[in-house]
Amino acid sequence: EVQLVESGGGLVQPGGSLRLSCAASGFTFSSYWMHWVRQAPGKGLVWVSLINNDGSRTTYADSVKGRFTISRDNAKNTLDLQMNSLTAEDTAVYYCARDYCAGGSCYSIDYWGQGTLVAVSS
Amino acid sequence: QSALTQPPSVSGSPGQSVTISCTGTSTDVRSYNRVSWYQQPPGTAPKLIIYEVTNRPSGVPDRFSGSKSGNTASLTISGLQAEDEADYYCSSYRSSSTLIFGGGTKLTVL
């Protein structure tokens, strides 16, 4: 069974940093591209970042470019998101998510974690 | 990065059909067959119901169908059931290896 379990969320002050992690199991993690997607309370889904299967290629939404860094450790089956210079607009549930296609990206997401809440407030 | 445009809400009675539109631009929906649709009941994670415009993952009922014409993709749900009540989101590949979501549509089953 595919499982994605996020951790690392919490309350952080504006300008602060936070590192999210996602533990993956139930599939060959090193074969899949992975995404981070966020959802502010009561709002819609917003794509944040994508990393390819070996970690050599990353892309970001304009709203987080230069502040967030996605990375992965295929030996540990983990996906991370380092978030710096946080603002109130970054407050959201952050989902770790698996791309539908193995070996490449379909830019579709077939498995989602349950999400971890990041709240940016003083 | 502007979101794809979806109607905020749609509604229908059990047994009827509803269609949700998703309008993009020449840099996303029009140019790539990488449109997906997701269903998100309240308080849960999204579920993939359509990928690559028209394809259904295993286990998704054939009541759900997708299509695309020009800048606009559409999701049609036929034989509406109470359990279909949820938020629906479209997404599309956008140039430069990025992904863009729609603003979401709330489906109410009357």
Coordinates of N, CA and C in Angstrom, one line a residue:
Chain A
E1 N 0.8 -1.2 0.0 CA 0.0 0.0 0.0 C 0.9 1.2 0.0
V2 N 0.6 2.1 -0.9 CA 1.4 3.4 -1.0 C 1.0 4.3 0.2
Q3 N 2.0 4.7 0.9 CA 1.8 5.7 2.0 C 2.8 6.8 1.9
L4 N 2.3 8.0 2.2 CA 3.1 9.2 2.2 C 2.7 9.9 3.5
V5 N 3.7 10.1 4.4 CA 3.4 10.7 5.7 C 4.3 11.9 5.9
E6 N 3.6 13.1 6.0 CA 4.4 14.3 6.2 C 4.6 14.6 7.6
S7 N 5.6 15.4 7.9 CA 5.9 15.8 9.3 C 6.7 17.1 9.2
G8 N 6.8 17.8 10.3 CA 7.6 19.0 10.4 C 6.8 20.3 10.4
G9 N 5.5 20.2 10.2 CA 4.7 21.5 10.2 C 4.6 22.0 11.6
G10 N 4.0 23.3 11.7 CA 3.9 23.9 13.0 C 3.7 25.4 12.8
L11 N 3.8 26.1 14.0 CA 3.7 27.5 14.0 C 5.1 28.2 13.9
V12 N 5.3 29.1 13.0 CA 6.6 29.8 12.8 C 6.3 31.3 12.6
Q13 N 7.2 32.1 13.1 CA 7.1 33.6 13.0 C 7.4 34.0 11.5
P14 N 6.8 35.1 11.1 CA 7.2 35.7 9.8 C 8.7 35.9 9.7
G15 N 9.2 35.5 8.5 CA 10.7 35.6 8.3 C 11.4 34.3 8.8
G16 N 10.7 33.4 9.4 CA 11.4 32.2 9.9 C 11.5 31.1 8.9
S17 N 12.0 30.0 9.3 CA 12.2 28.8 8.4 C 11.6 27.6 9.0
L18 N 11.3 26.7 8.2 CA 10.8 25.4 8.6 C 11.2 24.3 7.5
R19 N 11.4 23.1 8.0 CA 11.7 22.0 7.0 C 10.6 20.9 7.2
L20 N 10.0 20.7 6.1 CA 9.0 19.6 6.0 C 9.6 18.3 5.5
S21 N 9.2 17.2 6.0 CA 9.6 15.9 5.5 C 8.5 15.0 5.1
C22 N 8.7 14.1 4.2 CA 7.7 13.2 3.8 C 8.3 11.8 3.7
A23 N 7.8 10.8 4.5 CA 8.3 9.5 4.5 C 7.4 8.7 3.5
A24 N 8.0 8.0 2.5 CA 7.3 7.3 1.5 C 7.5 5.8 1.7
S25 N 6.5 5.0 1.5 CA 6.6 3.6 1.6 C 5.5 2.9 0.7
G26 N 5.7 1.6 0.4 CA 4.8 0.9 -0.4 C 5.0 1.0 -1.9
F27 N 6.1 1.6 -2.3 CA 6.4 1.7 -3.8 C 7.9 2.0 -3.9
T28 N 8.4 1.9 -5.2 CA 9.8 2.1 -5.4 C 10.0 3.6 -5.6
F29 N 10.3 4.2 -4.4 CA 10.4 5.7 -4.3 C 11.3 6.3 -5.4
S30 N 12.4 5.6 -5.7 CA 13.4 6.2 -6.6 C 13.0 6.2 -8.0
S31 N 11.8 5.6 -8.3 CA 11.3 5.6 -9.7 C 10.3 6.8 -10.0
Y32 N 9.9 7.5 -9.0 CA 8.8 8.4 -9.2 C 9.3 9.9 -8.9
W33 N 8.8 10.8 -9.8 CA 8.9 12.2 -9.5 C 7.9 12.5 -8.4
M34 N 8.2 13.5 -7.6 CA 7.4 13.9 -6.4 C 7.1 15.4 -6.4
H35 N 5.9 15.7 -5.8 CA 5.5 17.1 -5.8 C 5.2 17.5 -4.3
W36 N 5.2 18.8 -4.1 CA 4.6 19.4 -2.9 C 3.5 20.3 -3.4
V37 N 2.4 20.2 -2.8 CA 1.2 21.0 -3.1 C 0.7 21.6 -1.8
R38 N 0.2 22.8 -1.8 CA -0.3 23.4 -0.6 C -1.8 23.9 -0.8
Q39 N -2.4 24.0 0.4 CA -3.8 24.5 0.4 C -4.1 25.3 1.6
A40 N -4.2 26.6 1.4 CA -4.5 27.5 2.5 C -5.9 27.2 3.1
P41 N -6.2 27.5 4.3 CA -7.5 27.1 4.9 C -8.6 27.7 4.1
G42 N -9.5 26.8 3.7 CA -10.7 27.2 3.0 C -10.5 27.6 1.5
K43 N -9.3 27.4 1.1 CA -8.9 27.8 -0.3 C -8.6 26.6 -1.2
G44 N -8.1 26.9 -2.4 CA -7.9 25.9 -3.4 C -6.5 25.3 -3.3
L45 N -6.2 24.3 -4.2 CA -4.9 23.7 -4.3 C -4.0 24.6 -5.0
V46 N -2.7 24.6 -4.6 CA -1.7 25.4 -5.2 C -0.4 24.5 -5.3
W47 N 0.0 24.3 -6.5 CA 1.3 23.6 -6.7 C 2.5 24.4 -6.3
V48 N 3.4 23.7 -5.6 CA 4.6 24.4 -5.0 C 5.8 24.0 -5.7
S49 N 6.1 22.7 -5.9 CA 7.4 22.3 -6.4 C 7.4 20.8 -6.9
L50 N 8.3 20.5 -7.7 CA 8.5 19.2 -8.3 C 9.9 18.8 -8.3
I51 N 10.2 17.5 -8.1 CA 11.6 17.0 -8.2 C 11.5 15.7 -9.0
N52 N 12.5 15.5 -9.8 CA 12.5 14.3 -10.6 C 13.0 13.1 -9.8
N53 N 13.1 11.9 -10.4 CA 13.3 10.7 -9.6 C 14.7 10.6 -9.0
D54 N 15.7 11.2 -9.6 CA 17.0 11.1 -9.0 C 17.5 12.4 -8.4
G55 N 16.6 13.4 -8.3 CA 16.9 14.6 -7.6 C 17.7 15.6 -8.4
S56 N 17.9 15.4 -9.7 CA 18.8 16.3 -10.5 C 18.0 17.4 -11.1
R57 N 16.7 17.4 -11.0 CA 15.9 18.4 -11.7 C 14.8 18.8 -10.7
T58 N 14.7 20.1 -10.5 CA 13.6 20.7 -9.7 C 13.0 21.9 -10.3
T59 N 11.7 22.1 -10.0 CA 11.0 23.3 -10.5 C 10.1 23.8 -9.4
Y60 N 9.8 25.1 -9.4 CA 9.1 25.8 -8.4 C 8.1 26.7 -8.9
A61 N 7.0 26.9 -8.1 CA 6.1 28.0 -8.4 C 6.8 29.3 -8.2
D62 N 6.4 30.3 -9.0 CA 7.0 31.7 -8.8 C 6.9 32.2 -7.4
S63 N 5.8 31.9 -6.7 CA 5.6 32.4 -5.4 C 6.6 31.9 -4.3
V64 N 7.3 30.8 -4.6 CA 8.2 30.3 -3.6 C 9.6 30.2 -4.1
K65 N 9.8 30.5 -5.4 CA 11.1 30.4 -6.0 C 12.1 31.3 -5.3
G66 N 13.3 30.7 -4.9 CA 14.3 31.5 -4.2 C 14.2 31.4 -2.7
R67 N 13.0 30.9 -2.2 CA 12.8 30.8 -0.8 C 12.7 29.3 -0.4
F68 N 12.1 28.5 -1.2 CA 11.9 27.1 -0.9 C 12.9 26.2 -1.7
T69 N 13.3 25.1 -1.1 CA 14.1 24.1 -1.8 C 13.6 22.7 -1.5
I70 N 13.3 22.0 -2.6 CA 12.9 20.6 -2.6 C 14.1 19.7 -2.7
S71 N 14.1 18.6 -2.0 CA 15.2 17.6 -2.1 C 14.6 16.3 -1.8
R72 N 15.4 15.2 -2.1 CA 15.0 13.9 -1.7 C 16.2 13.0 -1.4
D73 N 16.0 12.0 -0.6 CA 17.0 11.0 -0.3 C 16.4 9.6 -0.7
N74 N 16.8 9.1 -1.8 CA 16.3 7.8 -2.3 C 16.7 6.7 -1.4
A75 N 17.8 6.8 -0.7 CA 18.3 5.7 0.2 C 17.3 5.6 1.4
K76 N 16.8 6.7 1.8 CA 15.9 6.8 3.0 C 14.4 6.9 2.6
N77 N 14.1 7.0 1.3 CA 12.7 7.1 0.9 C 12.1 8.3 1.5
T78 N 12.8 9.4 1.5 CA 12.2 10.7 2.0 C 12.3 11.8 1.1
L79 N 11.3 12.7 1.2 CA 11.2 13.9 0.4 C 11.1 15.1 1.4
D80 N 11.9 16.1 1.1 CA 11.9 17.3 2.0 C 11.5 18.6 1.3
L81 N 11.1 19.5 2.1 CA 10.9 20.9 1.6 C 11.4 21.9 2.6
Q82 N 12.5 22.5 2.3 CA 13.1 23.6 3.1 C 12.4 24.9 2.8
M83 N 11.8 25.5 3.8 CA 11.1 26.8 3.5 C 11.7 27.9 4.3
N84 N 12.2 28.9 3.7 CA 12.8 30.1 4.3 C 12.0 31.3 4.0
S85 N 12.3 32.4 4.8 CA 11.7 33.7 4.6 C 10.1 33.6 4.5
L86 N 9.6 32.9 5.5 CA 8.2 32.6 5.4 C 7.3 33.8 5.7
T87 N 6.2 33.9 5.1 CA 5.2 35.0 5.3 C 3.9 34.4 5.6
A88 N 2.9 35.2 6.0 CA 1.6 34.8 6.3 C 0.9 34.1 5.1
E89 N 1.3 34.5 3.9 CA 0.7 33.9 2.7 C 1.2 32.5 2.5
D90 N 2.2 32.0 3.2 CA 2.6 30.6 3.1 C 1.8 29.7 4.1
T91 N 1.0 30.3 4.9 CA 0.1 29.5 5.8 C -0.8 28.6 5.0
A92 N -0.6 27.2 5.2 CA -1.4 26.3 4.4 C -1.1 24.9 5.0
V93 N -2.0 23.9 4.5 CA -1.6 22.5 4.7 C -0.8 22.2 3.5
Y94 N 0.4 21.5 3.8 CA 1.3 21.1 2.7 C 1.2 19.6 2.5
Y95 N 0.9 19.3 1.2 CA 0.8 17.9 0.9 C 2.0 17.4 0.1
C96 N 2.5 16.2 0.5 CA 3.5 15.5 -0.3 C 2.7 14.6 -1.2
A97 N 3.2 14.6 -2.5 CA 2.3 13.8 -3.5 C 3.2 13.2 -4.5
R98 N 2.7 12.0 -5.0 CA 3.5 11.3 -6.0 C 2.9 11.5 -7.4
D99 N 3.8 11.7 -8.3 CA 3.4 11.8 -9.7 C 2.9 10.4 -10.2
Y100 N 1.9 10.5 -11.1 CA 1.2 9.2 -11.6 C 2.2 8.3 -12.3
C101 N 3.1 8.8 -13.1 CA 3.9 8.0 -13.9 C 5.3 7.7 -13.3
A102 N 5.7 6.4 -13.5 CA 7.0 6.0 -13.0 C 8.0 6.3 -14.1
G103 N 9.2 6.8 -13.7 CA 10.3 7.1 -14.7 C 10.2 8.4 -15.4
G104 N 9.2 9.1 -15.2 CA 9.0 10.4 -15.9 C 7.9 11.2 -15.2
S105 N 7.4 12.3 -15.7 CA 6.3 13.0 -15.1 C 5.1 13.1 -16.0
C106 N 4.0 12.7 -15.5 CA 2.7 12.9 -16.2 C 2.1 14.2 -15.8
Y107 N 2.7 14.9 -14.8 CA 2.1 16.1 -14.2 C 0.7 15.8 -13.8
S108 N 0.5 14.6 -13.3 CA -0.7 14.2 -12.6 C -0.3 13.6 -11.3
I109 N -1.1 13.7 -10.3 CA -0.8 13.2 -8.9 C -1.8 12.1 -8.5
D110 N -1.2 10.9 -8.3 CA -2.1 9.8 -7.9 C -2.2 9.5 -6.5
Y111 N -1.2 9.8 -5.7 CA -1.2 9.6 -4.3 C -0.8 10.9 -3.5
W112 N -1.6 11.1 -2.5 CA -1.3 12.3 -1.6 C -1.2 11.9 -0.2
G113 N -0.3 12.6 0.6 CA -0.3 12.4 2.0 C -1.5 13.1 2.6
Q114 N -1.6 13.0 3.9 CA -2.7 13.6 4.6 C -2.4 15.1 4.9
G115 N -1.2 15.5 4.7 CA -0.9 16.9 4.8 C -0.3 17.3 6.2
T116 N 0.5 18.4 6.2 CA 0.9 18.9 7.5 C 0.7 20.4 7.5
L117 N 0.2 21.0 8.6 CA -0.2 22.4 8.6 C 1.0 23.3 9.0
V118 N 1.2 24.3 8.2 CA 2.2 25.3 8.5 C 1.5 26.6 8.7
A119 N 1.7 27.2 9.9 CA 1.0 28.4 10.2 C 2.1 29.5 10.5
V120 N 2.0 30.6 9.7 CA 3.0 31.6 9.9 C 2.3 32.8 10.5
S121 N 2.7 33.1 11.7 CA 2.1 34.2 12.5 C 3.0 34.6 13.6
S122 N 2.8 35.9 14.0 CA 3.6 36.4 15.1 C 2.8 36.3 16.4
Chain B
Q1 N 1.8 33.5 -11.3 CA 1.2 32.4 -12.1 C -0.3 32.3 -11.8
S2 N -1.1 32.8 -12.7 CA -2.6 32.8 -12.5 C -3.1 31.4 -12.6
A3 N -4.1 31.1 -11.7 CA -4.7 29.8 -11.7 C -5.6 29.6 -13.0
L4 N -5.8 28.4 -13.3 CA -6.8 28.1 -14.3 C -8.2 28.5 -13.8
T5 N -9.1 28.9 -14.7 CA -10.4 29.4 -14.3 C -11.5 28.3 -14.3
Q6 N -12.1 28.1 -13.1 CA -13.2 27.2 -13.0 C -14.4 28.0 -12.4
P7 N -15.6 27.5 -12.6 CA -16.8 28.1 -12.0 C -16.7 27.8 -10.5
P8 N -17.1 28.8 -9.6 CA -17.0 28.5 -8.2 C -17.9 27.4 -7.7
S9 N -19.1 27.2 -8.4 CA -20.0 26.2 -7.9 C -20.9 25.7 -9.1
V10 N -21.3 24.5 -9.0 CA -22.2 23.9 -9.9 C -23.1 23.0 -9.1
S11 N -24.3 22.7 -9.6 CA -25.2 21.8 -8.8 C -26.0 21.0 -9.8
G12 N -26.6 19.9 -9.3 CA -27.4 19.0 -10.1 C -28.2 18.1 -9.2
S13 N -29.2 17.5 -9.7 CA -30.0 16.5 -9.0 C -29.5 15.1 -9.3
P14 N -29.8 14.2 -8.4 CA -29.3 12.8 -8.6 C -29.8 12.3 -9.9
G15 N -28.9 11.6 -10.6 CA -29.3 11.1 -11.9 C -29.0 12.0 -13.1
Q16 N -28.8 13.3 -12.8 CA -28.5 14.2 -13.9 C -27.0 14.2 -14.2
S17 N -26.7 15.0 -15.2 CA -25.3 15.2 -15.6 C -24.9 16.6 -15.3
V18 N -23.7 16.8 -14.9 CA -23.1 18.2 -14.8 C -21.8 18.2 -15.4
T19 N -21.4 19.4 -15.9 CA -20.1 19.6 -16.5 C -19.4 20.8 -15.9
I20 N -18.1 20.6 -15.5 CA -17.3 21.6 -14.9 C -16.3 22.0 -15.9
S21 N -16.1 23.3 -16.2 CA -15.2 23.8 -17.2 C -13.9 24.3 -16.5
C22 N -12.8 24.3 -17.2 CA -11.5 24.7 -16.7 C -10.8 25.4 -17.9
T23 N -10.7 26.7 -17.8 CA -10.1 27.5 -18.9 C -8.7 28.0 -18.6
G24 N -7.8 27.7 -19.5 CA -6.5 28.1 -19.4 C -6.0 29.0 -20.5
T25 N -4.8 28.8 -20.9 CA -4.2 29.7 -22.0 C -3.4 28.8 -23.0
S26 N -2.8 29.5 -23.9 CA -2.0 28.8 -24.9 C -0.7 28.2 -24.3
T27 N -0.4 28.6 -23.1 CA 0.9 28.1 -22.4 C 0.6 26.9 -21.6
D28 N -0.7 26.5 -21.5 CA -1.0 25.3 -20.6 C -2.1 24.4 -21.3
V29 N -3.3 24.6 -21.0 CA -4.4 23.7 -21.5 C -4.4 23.5 -23.0
R30 N -4.3 24.6 -23.8 CA -4.3 24.5 -25.2 C -3.2 23.7 -25.8
S31 N -2.0 23.8 -25.2 CA -0.8 23.3 -25.8 C -0.4 21.9 -25.4
Y32 N -1.0 21.4 -24.3 CA -0.5 20.1 -23.7 C -1.7 19.3 -23.3
N33 N -1.6 18.0 -23.6 CA -2.6 17.0 -23.1 C -2.3 16.5 -21.8
R34 N -2.0 17.4 -20.9 CA -1.6 17.0 -19.5 C -2.6 17.7 -18.5
V35 N -3.9 17.5 -18.8 CA -4.9 18.0 -17.9 C -5.4 16.9 -17.0
S36 N -5.5 17.2 -15.8 CA -6.0 16.2 -14.8 C -7.2 16.9 -14.0
W37 N -7.9 16.0 -13.4 CA -9.0 16.4 -12.5 C -9.0 15.7 -11.2
Y38 N -9.3 16.4 -10.1 CA -9.2 15.8 -8.8 C -10.5 16.1 -8.1
Q39 N -10.9 15.1 -7.2 CA -12.1 15.2 -6.4 C -11.6 15.3 -4.9
Q40 N -12.1 16.3 -4.2 CA -11.8 16.5 -2.8 C -13.0 16.7 -1.9
P41 N -13.4 15.6 -1.3 CA -14.5 15.7 -0.3 C -14.0 16.5 0.9
P42 N -14.9 17.2 1.6 CA -14.4 18.0 2.8 C -13.5 17.2 3.7
G43 N -12.4 17.9 4.1 CA -11.6 17.3 5.1 C -10.7 16.1 4.7
T44 N -10.6 15.9 3.4 CA -9.8 14.8 2.9 C -8.8 15.3 1.9
A45 N -7.9 14.4 1.6 CA -6.9 14.7 0.5 C -7.5 14.5 -0.8
P46 N -7.1 15.2 -1.8 CA -7.6 15.1 -3.2 C -7.4 13.7 -3.7
K47 N -8.3 13.3 -4.7 CA -8.2 12.0 -5.4 C -8.2 12.2 -6.9
L48 N -7.3 11.6 -7.6 CA -7.2 11.7 -9.0 C -8.3 11.0 -9.7
I49 N -9.1 11.7 -10.6 CA -10.2 11.0 -11.3 C -10.0 11.0 -12.8
I50 N -9.2 11.9 -13.3 CA -8.9 12.0 -14.7 C -7.5 12.5 -14.9
Y51 N -6.8 11.8 -15.8 CA -5.4 12.3 -16.2 C -5.3 12.3 -17.7
E52 N -4.4 13.1 -18.2 CA -4.1 13.3 -19.6 C -5.4 13.5 -20.4
V53 N -6.2 14.4 -19.9 CA -7.4 14.9 -20.5 C -8.6 13.9 -20.4
T54 N -8.4 12.7 -20.8 CA -9.6 11.8 -20.9 C -9.4 10.4 -20.1
N55 N -8.3 10.2 -19.6 CA -8.0 8.8 -19.0 C -8.5 8.7 -17.5
R56 N -9.1 7.6 -17.2 CA -9.5 7.4 -15.8 C -8.5 6.4 -15.2
P57 N -8.0 6.7 -14.0 CA -7.3 5.7 -13.2 C -8.2 4.5 -12.9
S58 N -7.5 3.4 -12.6 CA -8.3 2.2 -12.2 C -9.1 2.5 -11.0
G59 N -10.4 2.0 -11.0 CA -11.3 2.2 -9.9 C -12.2 3.4 -10.0
V60 N -11.9 4.3 -10.9 CA -12.8 5.5 -11.1 C -13.9 5.1 -12.0
P61 N -15.2 5.4 -11.5 CA -16.3 5.0 -12.4 C -16.3 5.7 -13.7
D62 N -16.9 5.0 -14.7 CA -17.0 5.6 -16.0 C -18.0 6.7 -16.1
R63 N -18.7 7.0 -15.0 CA -19.6 8.2 -15.0 C -18.8 9.5 -15.1
F64 N -17.5 9.4 -14.8 CA -16.6 10.5 -14.9 C -15.9 10.5 -16.2
S65 N -16.0 11.6 -17.0 CA -15.3 11.7 -18.2 C -14.7 13.1 -18.5
G66 N -13.6 13.1 -19.2 CA -12.9 14.4 -19.5 C -12.8 14.7 -21.0
S67 N -12.7 15.9 -21.3 CA -12.5 16.3 -22.7 C -11.8 17.7 -22.7
K68 N -11.4 18.1 -23.9 CA -10.7 19.4 -24.1 C -11.0 19.9 -25.5
S69 N -11.2 21.3 -25.5 CA -11.3 22.0 -26.8 C -10.7 23.3 -26.6
G70 N -9.6 23.5 -27.4 CA -8.9 24.8 -27.3 C -8.3 25.0 -26.0
N71 N -8.6 26.2 -25.4 CA -8.1 26.6 -24.1 C -8.9 26.0 -22.9
T72 N -10.0 25.3 -23.2 CA -10.9 24.8 -22.1 C -11.0 23.3 -22.1
A73 N -10.8 22.8 -20.9 CA -11.0 21.4 -20.6 C -12.3 21.3 -19.8
S74 N -12.9 20.1 -19.8 CA -14.2 19.9 -19.1 C -14.2 18.5 -18.5
L75 N -14.9 18.5 -17.3 CA -15.2 17.3 -16.6 C -16.7 17.1 -16.6
T76 N -17.1 16.0 -17.0 CA -18.5 15.7 -17.0 C -18.8 14.5 -16.1
I77 N -19.8 14.7 -15.2 CA -20.2 13.6 -14.3 C -21.6 13.3 -14.7
S78 N -21.8 12.1 -15.1 CA -23.2 11.6 -15.5 C -23.7 10.8 -14.4
G79 N -25.1 10.6 -14.4 CA -25.7 9.8 -13.3 C -25.3 10.3 -11.9
L80 N -25.5 11.5 -11.7 CA -25.0 12.2 -10.4 C -25.5 11.4 -9.2
Q81 N -24.6 11.2 -8.3 CA -24.9 10.5 -7.0 C -24.6 11.4 -5.8
A82 N -25.2 11.2 -4.7 CA -25.0 12.0 -3.5 C -23.5 12.0 -3.1
E83 N -22.9 10.9 -3.3 CA -21.5 10.8 -2.9 C -20.5 11.6 -3.8
D84 N -21.0 12.1 -4.9 CA -20.2 12.9 -5.8 C -20.0 14.4 -5.2
E85 N -20.8 14.7 -4.2 CA -20.7 16.1 -3.7 C -19.3 16.3 -3.1
A86 N -18.6 17.3 -3.6 CA -17.2 17.5 -3.3 C -16.7 18.7 -4.0
D87 N -15.5 19.1 -3.7 CA -14.8 20.1 -4.5 C -14.0 19.4 -5.6
Y88 N -14.0 20.0 -6.8 CA -13.3 19.5 -7.9 C -12.3 20.5 -8.5
Y89 N -11.1 20.0 -8.7 CA -10.0 20.8 -9.2 C -9.4 20.3 -10.5
C90 N -9.2 21.2 -11.4 CA -8.4 20.8 -12.6 C -7.0 21.2 -12.4
S91 N -6.1 20.6 -13.2 CA -4.7 21.0 -13.3 C -4.2 20.8 -14.7
S92 N -3.1 21.5 -15.0 CA -2.5 21.4 -16.3 C -1.0 21.6 -16.2
Y93 N -0.3 20.9 -17.0 CA 1.1 21.2 -17.2 C 1.2 22.6 -17.9
R94 N 2.1 23.4 -17.4 CA 2.4 24.7 -18.0 C 3.8 24.7 -18.4
S95 N 4.2 25.4 -19.4 CA 5.5 25.5 -19.9 C 6.6 25.7 -18.8
S96 N 7.8 25.3 -19.0 CA 8.9 25.4 -18.0 C 8.7 24.4 -16.9
S97 N 8.1 23.2 -17.2 CA 8.0 22.1 -16.3 C 7.3 22.5 -15.0
T98 N 6.3 23.2 -15.0 CA 5.5 23.6 -13.9 C 4.1 23.1 -14.0
L99 N 3.4 23.1 -12.9 CA 2.0 22.6 -12.8 C 1.1 23.7 -12.3
I100 N -0.1 23.8 -12.9 CA -1.0 24.9 -12.4 C -2.4 24.3 -12.1
F101 N -3.0 24.7 -11.0 CA -4.3 24.2 -10.6 C -5.4 25.2 -11.0
G102 N -6.6 24.8 -11.1 CA -7.7 25.7 -11.1 C -8.1 26.1 -9.7
G103 N -9.0 27.1 -9.7 CA -9.4 27.6 -8.4 C -10.4 26.7 -7.6
G104 N -10.9 25.7 -8.3 CA -11.8 24.7 -7.6 C -13.3 25.0 -7.9
T105 N -14.1 24.0 -7.9 CA -15.5 24.1 -8.1 C -16.2 23.2 -7.1
K106 N -17.1 23.8 -6.4 CA -17.9 23.1 -5.4 C -19.1 22.5 -6.1
L107 N -19.2 21.2 -6.1 CA -20.4 20.5 -6.6 C -21.4 20.2 -5.5
T108 N -22.6 20.6 -5.7 CA -23.7 20.3 -4.8 C -24.7 19.4 -5.4
V109 N -25.0 18.3 -4.8 CA -26.0 17.4 -5.3 C -27.3 17.7 -4.5
L110 N -28.3 18.2 -5.3 CA -29.5 18.7 -4.7 C -30.4 17.6 -4.1

